[in-house]
Amino acid sequence: MPFTFDNTYAGLPTEFYARVEPTPVAEPQLIALNRELAELLGLDPAQLDPADAAKWFSGNALPSGSEPIAMAYSGHQFGGFSPMLGDGRAILLGEVVGRDGIRRDIHLKGSGPTPFSRRGDGRSALGPVIREYLVSEAMHALGVPTTRALAAVWTGEAVYREAREPGGILVRIARSHIRVGTFQFFRARNDLDNLQRLFDYAVRRLYPETADAENPVLAFYAEVIARQAELVATWMSLGFIHGVMNTDNTSISGETLDYGPCAFLDYYDPAKKFSSIDHGGRYAYNNQPGIAQWNLARLADTLLPLLGDDEQRAVGEVKPLLDRYPDLFQSALLEKFSAKIGIASGDDASWSLIESLLGTMHRNRADFTRSFRLLADALDGDDSMLRNEITETPALDAWLRDWRADLARRGIANEAAAALMRSVNPATIPRNHRIEEAIVAGNQGDFGPFERLHQALRDPYLERPEDGIYRLAPRPEEEVQATFCGT
Ligand code: AMP
Ligand code: MG
């Protein structure tokens, strides 16, 4: 494979990973290749023979220059600490510096057992591969920092979950796979030398500008906090529910990582959760901002030893940074939701309009994505579709009146507001029932629905006539009630 690998993680001490090769699969078939991303990584998709690509992207053939490893990490899962997790079904092939100068990990997910597999089979079913491919690429198109999907492979083998299912492998691309849980791994072992090495590595790779700060540890921590606040505010503004915000799924790079039981809101309900294993709703929609802060506190725990021997003093240095998170998050949220109603710089007045709209949407079980998108049409003079979403006429009338008055008071023209709104309120999101449809068909070897949905998600802020069905909310019988973890 004409990747030019330039591996750095595999050069770290052996405590950071286990060297392990992918386990070959029976009959790999390439079901998706992301040409644009392949080009960014220096590949020429036209030169790529599909049979060769299937071998490389399944791990059946190892590209020269790759140094396959399974990364070690720990993590808090649903609040409980597991000191030993690690890549149990994934392998990092190596790193490539893209045409944009950015270094990225090339990672196979579902590539067979590793020393971290515990009782797992090291494999992935095809369904979760399809979900991760569609949703991570949709998130990228929506403008959300995320890992990406380079390719998806059908293995020609079965995996056994609740039932027998076809197996799949995803080729995942990330700025780095270092997680909060990677820091926890060395902290839990009190391996301070390697903790320091991990920190130095993460700074150099992800936050080089903090290396020259007066206190690089504090500068690094402040940056990670800022990126998480921004990321989770973006999720909230799009109605995205990650579903399994464990510390091992919290990327230090600020990218959305691990699309297991994720889902987008259909109707607006702030307490909504989809994951079938999240019984208490720990990772419900409106719990996400607080959980991110909790995860950042776990990162702080690991950084304390790097701040010197006086732990009290270290806590006193770190705590003010974490205490700034709620304000950082809230101002990012205010900015994003204000834009959703056409106001570029938010304030108390725009916030009270937003709260009132969300309250009305909740009472009416209005579709989150459609309602916001249709506000721009209402401003253009056609509120008929919006009235199908929000059926409580007096409340909607009152809100529209207050909103128009507020825009007028600010001197914002309708056209300007509508243009801003259409640039931040997507028309097309990966709806749960459409993903389900793509998975059901894919499991039977029909990738047409997957491809059509993928196409429709490429320009989520445009309304292409041919993609109309992907903009519809599910009918009651189509509604997805629960999503599953990929495991
Ligand atoms: P996840 O829920 O995907 O974030 O995974 C949590 C942990 O379980 C990670 O250490 C995974 O590598 C591991 N894991 C998940 N599924 C499997 C599997 N099928 N085989 C081995 N390990 C797995
Ligand atoms: Mg994970």
mmCIF file with all atom_site columns, N, CA and C in Angstrom, residues 334-381:
data_model
loop_
_atom_site.group_PDB
_atom_site.id
_atom_site.type_symbol
_atom_site.label_atom_id
_atom_site.label_alt_id
_atom_site.label_comp_id
_atom_site.label_asym_id
_atom_site.label_entity_id
_atom_site.label_seq_id
_atom_site.pdbx_PDB_ins_code
_atom_site.Cartn_x
_atom_site.Cartn_y
_atom_site.Cartn_z
_atom_site.occupancy
_atom_site.B_iso_or_equiv
_atom_site.pdbx_formal_charge
_atom_site.auth_seq_id
_atom_site.auth_comp_id
_atom_site.auth_asym_id
_atom_site.auth_atom_id
_atom_site.pdbx_PDB_model_num
ATOM 1   N N  . LEU A 1 334 ? -24.341 28.945 24.307 1.00 0.00 ? 334 LEU A N  1
ATOM 2   C CA . LEU A 1 334 ? -25.113 30.162 24.009 1.00 0.00 ? 334 LEU A CA 1
ATOM 3   C C  . LEU A 1 334 ? -24.852 30.619 22.574 1.00 0.00 ? 334 LEU A C  1
ATOM 4   N N  . GLU A 1 335 ? -23.578 30.608 22.195 1.00 0.00 ? 335 GLU A N  1
ATOM 5   C CA . GLU A 1 335 ? -23.228 31.059 20.847 1.00 0.00 ? 335 GLU A CA 1
ATOM 6   C C  . GLU A 1 335 ? -23.875 30.148 19.795 1.00 0.00 ? 335 GLU A C  1
ATOM 7   N N  . LYS A 1 336 ? -23.794 28.837 20.029 1.00 0.00 ? 336 LYS A N  1
ATOM 8   C CA . LYS A 1 336 ? -24.290 27.898 19.020 1.00 0.00 ? 336 LYS A CA 1
ATOM 9   C C  . LYS A 1 336 ? -25.812 27.923 18.917 1.00 0.00 ? 336 LYS A C  1
ATOM 10  N N  . PHE A 1 337 ? -26.485 27.943 20.059 1.00 0.00 ? 337 PHE A N  1
ATOM 11  C CA . PHE A 1 337 ? -27.945 27.960 20.007 1.00 0.00 ? 337 PHE A CA 1
ATOM 12  C C  . PHE A 1 337 ? -28.468 29.317 19.529 1.00 0.00 ? 337 PHE A C  1
ATOM 13  N N  . SER A 1 338 ? -27.761 30.388 19.846 1.00 0.00 ? 338 SER A N  1
ATOM 14  C CA . SER A 1 338 ? -28.210 31.696 19.352 1.00 0.00 ? 338 SER A CA 1
ATOM 15  C C  . SER A 1 338 ? -28.140 31.724 17.828 1.00 0.00 ? 338 SER A C  1
ATOM 16  N N  . ALA A 1 339 ? -27.060 31.161 17.278 1.00 0.00 ? 339 ALA A N  1
ATOM 17  C CA . ALA A 1 339 ? -26.953 31.096 15.813 1.00 0.00 ? 339 ALA A CA 1
ATOM 18  C C  . ALA A 1 339 ? -28.109 30.288 15.234 1.00 0.00 ? 339 ALA A C  1
ATOM 19  N N  . LYS A 1 340 ? -28.564 29.280 15.981 1.00 0.00 ? 340 LYS A N  1
ATOM 20  C CA . LYS A 1 340 ? -29.668 28.450 15.491 1.00 0.00 ? 340 LYS A CA 1
ATOM 21  C C  . LYS A 1 340 ? -30.962 29.246 15.343 1.00 0.00 ? 340 LYS A C  1
ATOM 22  N N  . ILE A 1 341 ? -31.063 30.374 16.066 1.00 0.00 ? 341 ILE A N  1
ATOM 23  C CA . ILE A 1 341 ? -32.235 31.236 15.865 1.00 0.00 ? 341 ILE A CA 1
ATOM 24  C C  . ILE A 1 341 ? -31.832 32.559 15.188 1.00 0.00 ? 341 ILE A C  1
ATOM 25  N N  . GLY A 1 342 ? -30.688 32.532 14.521 1.00 0.00 ? 342 GLY A N  1
ATOM 26  C CA . GLY A 1 342 ? -30.341 33.658 13.651 1.00 0.00 ? 342 GLY A CA 1
ATOM 27  C C  . GLY A 1 342 ? -29.591 34.796 14.312 1.00 0.00 ? 342 GLY A C  1
ATOM 28  N N  . ILE A 1 343 ? -29.106 34.568 15.535 1.00 0.00 ? 343 ILE A N  1
ATOM 29  C CA . ILE A 1 343 ? -28.438 35.647 16.267 1.00 0.00 ? 343 ILE A CA 1
ATOM 30  C C  . ILE A 1 343 ? -26.964 35.285 16.440 1.00 0.00 ? 343 ILE A C  1
ATOM 31  N N  . ALA A 1 344 ? -26.086 36.095 15.854 1.00 0.00 ? 344 ALA A N  1
ATOM 32  C CA . ALA A 1 344 ? -24.671 35.716 15.812 1.00 0.00 ? 344 ALA A CA 1
ATOM 33  C C  . ALA A 1 344 ? -23.994 35.842 17.170 1.00 0.00 ? 344 ALA A C  1
ATOM 34  N N  . SER A 1 345 ? -24.353 36.835 17.947 1.00 0.00 ? 345 SER A N  1
ATOM 35  C CA . SER A 1 345 ? -23.737 36.913 19.281 1.00 0.00 ? 345 SER A CA 1
ATOM 36  C C  . SER A 1 345 ? -24.833 36.885 20.337 1.00 0.00 ? 345 SER A C  1
ATOM 37  N N  . GLY A 1 346 ? -24.804 35.831 21.103 1.00 0.00 ? 346 GLY A N  1
ATOM 38  C CA . GLY A 1 346 ? -25.875 35.577 22.058 1.00 0.00 ? 346 GLY A CA 1
ATOM 39  C C  . GLY A 1 346 ? -25.770 36.432 23.308 1.00 0.00 ? 346 GLY A C  1
ATOM 40  N N  . ASP A 1 347 ? -26.892 36.523 24.023 1.00 0.00 ? 347 ASP A N  1
ATOM 41  C CA . ASP A 1 347 ? -26.935 37.249 25.293 1.00 0.00 ? 347 ASP A CA 1
ATOM 42  C C  . ASP A 1 347 ? -28.118 36.708 26.102 1.00 0.00 ? 347 ASP A C  1
ATOM 43  N N  . ASP A 1 348 ? -28.448 37.365 27.194 1.00 0.00 ? 348 ASP A N  1
ATOM 44  C CA . ASP A 1 348 ? -29.543 36.857 28.042 1.00 0.00 ? 348 ASP A CA 1
ATOM 45  C C  . ASP A 1 348 ? -30.865 36.790 27.277 1.00 0.00 ? 348 ASP A C  1
ATOM 46  N N  . ALA A 1 349 ? -31.076 37.761 26.410 1.00 0.00 ? 349 ALA A N  1
ATOM 47  C CA . ALA A 1 349 ? -32.348 37.795 25.680 1.00 0.00 ? 349 ALA A CA 1
ATOM 48  C C  . ALA A 1 349 ? -32.446 36.621 24.710 1.00 0.00 ? 349 ALA A C  1
ATOM 49  N N  . SER A 1 350 ? -31.341 36.329 24.000 1.00 0.00 ? 350 SER A N  1
ATOM 50  C CA . SER A 1 350 ? -31.416 35.195 23.064 1.00 0.00 ? 350 SER A CA 1
ATOM 51  C C  . SER A 1 350 ? -31.545 33.895 23.847 1.00 0.00 ? 350 SER A C  1
ATOM 52  N N  . TRP A 1 351 ? -30.889 33.815 25.005 1.00 0.00 ? 351 TRP A N  1
ATOM 53  C CA . TRP A 1 351 ? -30.977 32.587 25.808 1.00 0.00 ? 351 TRP A CA 1
ATOM 54  C C  . TRP A 1 351 ? -32.410 32.354 26.271 1.00 0.00 ? 351 TRP A C  1
ATOM 55  N N  . SER A 1 352 ? -33.093 33.406 26.659 1.00 0.00 ? 352 SER A N  1
ATOM 56  C CA . SER A 1 352 ? -34.457 33.168 27.148 1.00 0.00 ? 352 SER A CA 1
ATOM 57  C C  . SER A 1 352 ? -35.386 32.780 25.991 1.00 0.00 ? 352 SER A C  1
ATOM 58  N N  . LEU A 1 353 ? -35.107 33.287 24.790 1.00 0.00 ? 353 LEU A N  1
ATOM 59  C CA . LEU A 1 353 ? -35.875 32.825 23.623 1.00 0.00 ? 353 LEU A CA 1
ATOM 60  C C  . LEU A 1 353 ? -35.624 31.331 23.359 1.00 0.00 ? 353 LEU A C  1
ATOM 61  N N  . ILE A 1 354 ? -34.362 30.945 23.472 1.00 0.00 ? 354 ILE A N  1
ATOM 62  C CA . ILE A 1 354 ? -34.003 29.540 23.220 1.00 0.00 ? 354 ILE A CA 1
ATOM 63  C C  . ILE A 1 354 ? -34.678 28.630 24.243 1.00 0.00 ? 354 ILE A C  1
ATOM 64  N N  . GLU A 1 355 ? -34.589 29.012 25.506 1.00 0.00 ? 355 GLU A N  1
ATOM 65  C CA . GLU A 1 355 ? -35.189 28.162 26.549 1.00 0.00 ? 355 GLU A CA 1
ATOM 66  C C  . GLU A 1 355 ? -36.684 28.020 26.334 1.00 0.00 ? 355 GLU A C  1
ATOM 67  N N  . SER A 1 356 ? -37.305 29.103 25.954 1.00 0.00 ? 356 SER A N  1
ATOM 68  C CA . SER A 1 356 ? -38.748 29.051 25.767 1.00 0.00 ? 356 SER A CA 1
ATOM 69  C C  . SER A 1 356 ? -39.103 28.183 24.548 1.00 0.00 ? 356 SER A C  1
ATOM 70  N N  . LEU A 1 357 ? -38.317 28.302 23.479 1.00 0.00 ? 357 LEU A N  1
ATOM 71  C CA . LEU A 1 357 ? -38.558 27.463 22.298 1.00 0.00 ? 357 LEU A CA 1
ATOM 72  C C  . LEU A 1 357 ? -38.358 25.987 22.631 1.00 0.00 ? 357 LEU A C  1
ATOM 73  N N  . LEU A 1 358 ? -37.276 25.676 23.332 1.00 0.00 ? 358 LEU A N  1
ATOM 74  C CA . LEU A 1 358 ? -37.008 24.276 23.674 1.00 0.00 ? 358 LEU A CA 1
ATOM 75  C C  . LEU A 1 358 ? -38.117 23.720 24.581 1.00 0.00 ? 358 LEU A C  1
ATOM 76  N N  . GLY A 1 359 ? -38.597 24.539 25.491 1.00 0.00 ? 359 GLY A N  1
ATOM 77  C CA . GLY A 1 359 ? -39.697 24.093 26.365 1.00 0.00 ? 359 GLY A CA 1
ATOM 78  C C  . GLY A 1 359 ? -40.933 23.751 25.538 1.00 0.00 ? 359 GLY A C  1
ATOM 79  N N  . THR A 1 360 ? -41.242 24.604 24.584 1.00 0.00 ? 360 THR A N  1
ATOM 80  C CA . THR A 1 360 ? -42.402 24.349 23.710 1.00 0.00 ? 360 THR A CA 1
ATOM 81  C C  . THR A 1 360 ? -42.171 23.106 22.856 1.00 0.00 ? 360 THR A C  1
ATOM 82  N N  . MET A 1 361 ? -40.971 22.976 22.328 1.00 0.00 ? 361 MET A N  1
ATOM 83  C CA . MET A 1 361 ? -40.659 21.782 21.525 1.00 0.00 ? 361 MET A CA 1
ATOM 84  C C  . MET A 1 361 ? -40.807 20.518 22.360 1.00 0.00 ? 361 MET A C  1
ATOM 85  N N  . HIS A 1 362 ? -40.352 20.581 23.596 1.00 0.00 ? 362 HIS A N  1
ATOM 86  C CA . HIS A 1 362 ? -40.443 19.403 24.471 1.00 0.00 ? 362 HIS A CA 1
ATOM 87  C C  . HIS A 1 362 ? -41.913 19.036 24.702 1.00 0.00 ? 362 HIS A C  1
ATOM 88  N N  . ARG A 1 363 ? -42.725 20.006 25.055 1.00 0.00 ? 363 ARG A N  1
ATOM 89  C CA . ARG A 1 363 ? -44.153 19.736 25.302 1.00 0.00 ? 363 ARG A CA 1
ATOM 90  C C  . ARG A 1 363 ? -44.835 19.155 24.073 1.00 0.00 ? 363 ARG A C  1
ATOM 91  N N  . ASN A 1 364 ? -44.389 19.585 22.891 1.00 0.00 ? 364 ASN A N  1
ATOM 92  C CA . ASN A 1 364 ? -45.025 19.163 21.631 1.00 0.00 ? 364 ASN A CA 1
ATOM 93  C C  . ASN A 1 364 ? -44.358 17.948 20.994 1.00 0.00 ? 364 ASN A C  1
ATOM 94  N N  . ARG A 1 365 ? -43.344 17.406 21.664 1.00 0.00 ? 365 ARG A N  1
ATOM 95  C CA . ARG A 1 365 ? -42.546 16.319 21.056 1.00 0.00 ? 365 ARG A CA 1
ATOM 96  C C  . ARG A 1 365 ? -42.149 16.685 19.620 1.00 0.00 ? 365 ARG A C  1
ATOM 97  N N  . ALA A 1 366 ? -41.733 17.931 19.465 1.00 0.00 ? 366 ALA A N  1
ATOM 98  C CA . ALA A 1 366 ? -41.359 18.412 18.130 1.00 0.00 ? 366 ALA A CA 1
ATOM 99  C C  . ALA A 1 366 ? -40.000 17.844 17.740 1.00 0.00 ? 366 ALA A C  1
ATOM 100 N N  . ASP A 1 367 ? -39.833 17.548 16.479 1.00 0.00 ? 367 ASP A N  1
ATOM 101 C CA . ASP A 1 367 ? -38.558 17.029 15.993 1.00 0.00 ? 367 ASP A CA 1
ATOM 102 C C  . ASP A 1 367 ? -37.486 18.128 16.107 1.00 0.00 ? 367 ASP A C  1
ATOM 103 N N  . PHE A 1 368 ? -36.381 17.797 16.768 1.00 0.00 ? 368 PHE A N  1
ATOM 104 C CA . PHE A 1 368 ? -35.341 18.796 17.073 1.00 0.00 ? 368 PHE A CA 1
ATOM 105 C C  . PHE A 1 368 ? -34.756 19.382 15.785 1.00 0.00 ? 368 PHE A C  1
ATOM 106 N N  . THR A 1 369 ? -34.298 18.525 14.894 1.00 0.00 ? 369 THR A N  1
ATOM 107 C CA . THR A 1 369 ? -33.616 18.989 13.681 1.00 0.00 ? 369 THR A CA 1
ATOM 108 C C  . THR A 1 369 ? -34.577 19.732 12.749 1.00 0.00 ? 369 THR A C  1
ATOM 109 N N  . ARG A 1 370 ? -35.743 19.147 12.532 1.00 0.00 ? 370 ARG A N  1
ATOM 110 C CA . ARG A 1 370 ? -36.712 19.780 11.617 1.00 0.00 ? 370 ARG A CA 1
ATOM 111 C C  . ARG A 1 370 ? -37.181 21.127 12.149 1.00 0.00 ? 370 ARG A C  1
ATOM 112 N N  . SER A 1 371 ? -37.471 21.191 13.442 1.00 0.00 ? 371 SER A N  1
ATOM 113 C CA . SER A 1 371 ? -38.002 22.444 13.990 1.00 0.00 ? 371 SER A CA 1
ATOM 114 C C  . SER A 1 371 ? -37.027 23.589 13.761 1.00 0.00 ? 371 SER A C  1
ATOM 115 N N  . PHE A 1 372 ? -35.750 23.354 14.082 1.00 0.00 ? 372 PHE A N  1
ATOM 116 C CA . PHE A 1 372 ? -34.791 24.441 13.894 1.00 0.00 ? 372 PHE A CA 1
ATOM 117 C C  . PHE A 1 372 ? -34.625 24.779 12.411 1.00 0.00 ? 372 PHE A C  1
ATOM 118 N N  . ARG A 1 373 ? -34.568 23.757 11.570 1.00 0.00 ? 373 ARG A N  1
ATOM 119 C CA . ARG A 1 373 ? -34.396 24.018 10.142 1.00 0.00 ? 373 ARG A CA 1
ATOM 120 C C  . ARG A 1 373 ? -35.579 24.822 9.588  1.00 0.00 ? 373 ARG A C  1
ATOM 121 N N  . LEU A 1 374 ? -36.780 24.484 10.065 1.00 0.00 ? 374 LEU A N  1
ATOM 122 C CA . LEU A 1 374 ? -37.985 25.112 9.517  1.00 0.00 ? 374 LEU A CA 1
ATOM 123 C C  . LEU A 1 374 ? -38.195 26.539 10.017 1.00 0.00 ? 374 LEU A C  1
ATOM 124 N N  . LEU A 1 375 ? -37.457 26.929 11.055 1.00 0.00 ? 375 LEU A N  1
ATOM 125 C CA . LEU A 1 375 ? -37.571 28.314 11.523 1.00 0.00 ? 375 LEU A CA 1
ATOM 126 C C  . LEU A 1 375 ? -37.172 29.300 10.420 1.00 0.00 ? 375 LEU A C  1
ATOM 127 N N  . ALA A 1 376 ? -36.174 28.908 9.614  1.00 0.00 ? 376 ALA A N  1
ATOM 128 C CA . ALA A 1 376 ? -35.737 29.812 8.540  1.00 0.00 ? 376 ALA A CA 1
ATOM 129 C C  . ALA A 1 376 ? -36.851 29.991 7.510  1.00 0.00 ? 376 ALA A C  1
ATOM 130 N N  . ASP A 1 377 ? -37.581 28.893 7.227  1.00 0.00 ? 377 ASP A N  1
ATOM 131 C CA . ASP A 1 377 ? -38.723 29.008 6.302  1.00 0.00 ? 377 ASP A CA 1
ATOM 132 C C  . ASP A 1 377 ? -39.787 29.933 6.886  1.00 0.00 ? 377 ASP A C  1
ATOM 133 N N  . ALA A 1 378 ? -39.989 29.806 8.187  1.00 0.00 ? 378 ALA A N  1
ATOM 134 C CA . ALA A 1 378 ? -40.985 30.664 8.837  1.00 0.00 ? 378 ALA A CA 1
ATOM 135 C C  . ALA A 1 378 ? -40.604 32.135 8.676  1.00 0.00 ? 378 ALA A C  1
ATOM 136 N N  . LEU A 1 379 ? -39.323 32.399 8.798  1.00 0.00 ? 379 LEU A N  1
ATOM 137 C CA . LEU A 1 379 ? -38.856 33.773 8.649  1.00 0.00 ? 379 LEU A CA 1
ATOM 138 C C  . LEU A 1 379 ? -39.060 34.260 7.217  1.00 0.00 ? 379 LEU A C  1
ATOM 139 N N  . ASP A 1 380 ? -38.937 33.322 6.270  1.00 0.00 ? 380 ASP A N  1
ATOM 140 C CA . ASP A 1 380 ? -39.181 33.658 4.860  1.00 0.00 ? 380 ASP A CA 1
ATOM 141 C C  . ASP A 1 380 ? -40.674 33.807 4.562  1.00 0.00 ? 380 ASP A C  1
ATOM 142 N N  . GLY A 1 381 ? -41.513 33.524 5.541  1.00 0.00 ? 381 GLY A N  1
ATOM 143 C CA . GLY A 1 381 ? -42.948 33.735 5.346  1.00 0.00 ? 381 GLY A CA 1
ATOM 144 C C  . GLY A 1 381 ? -43.775 32.465 5.254  1.00 0.00 ? 381 GLY A C  1
#
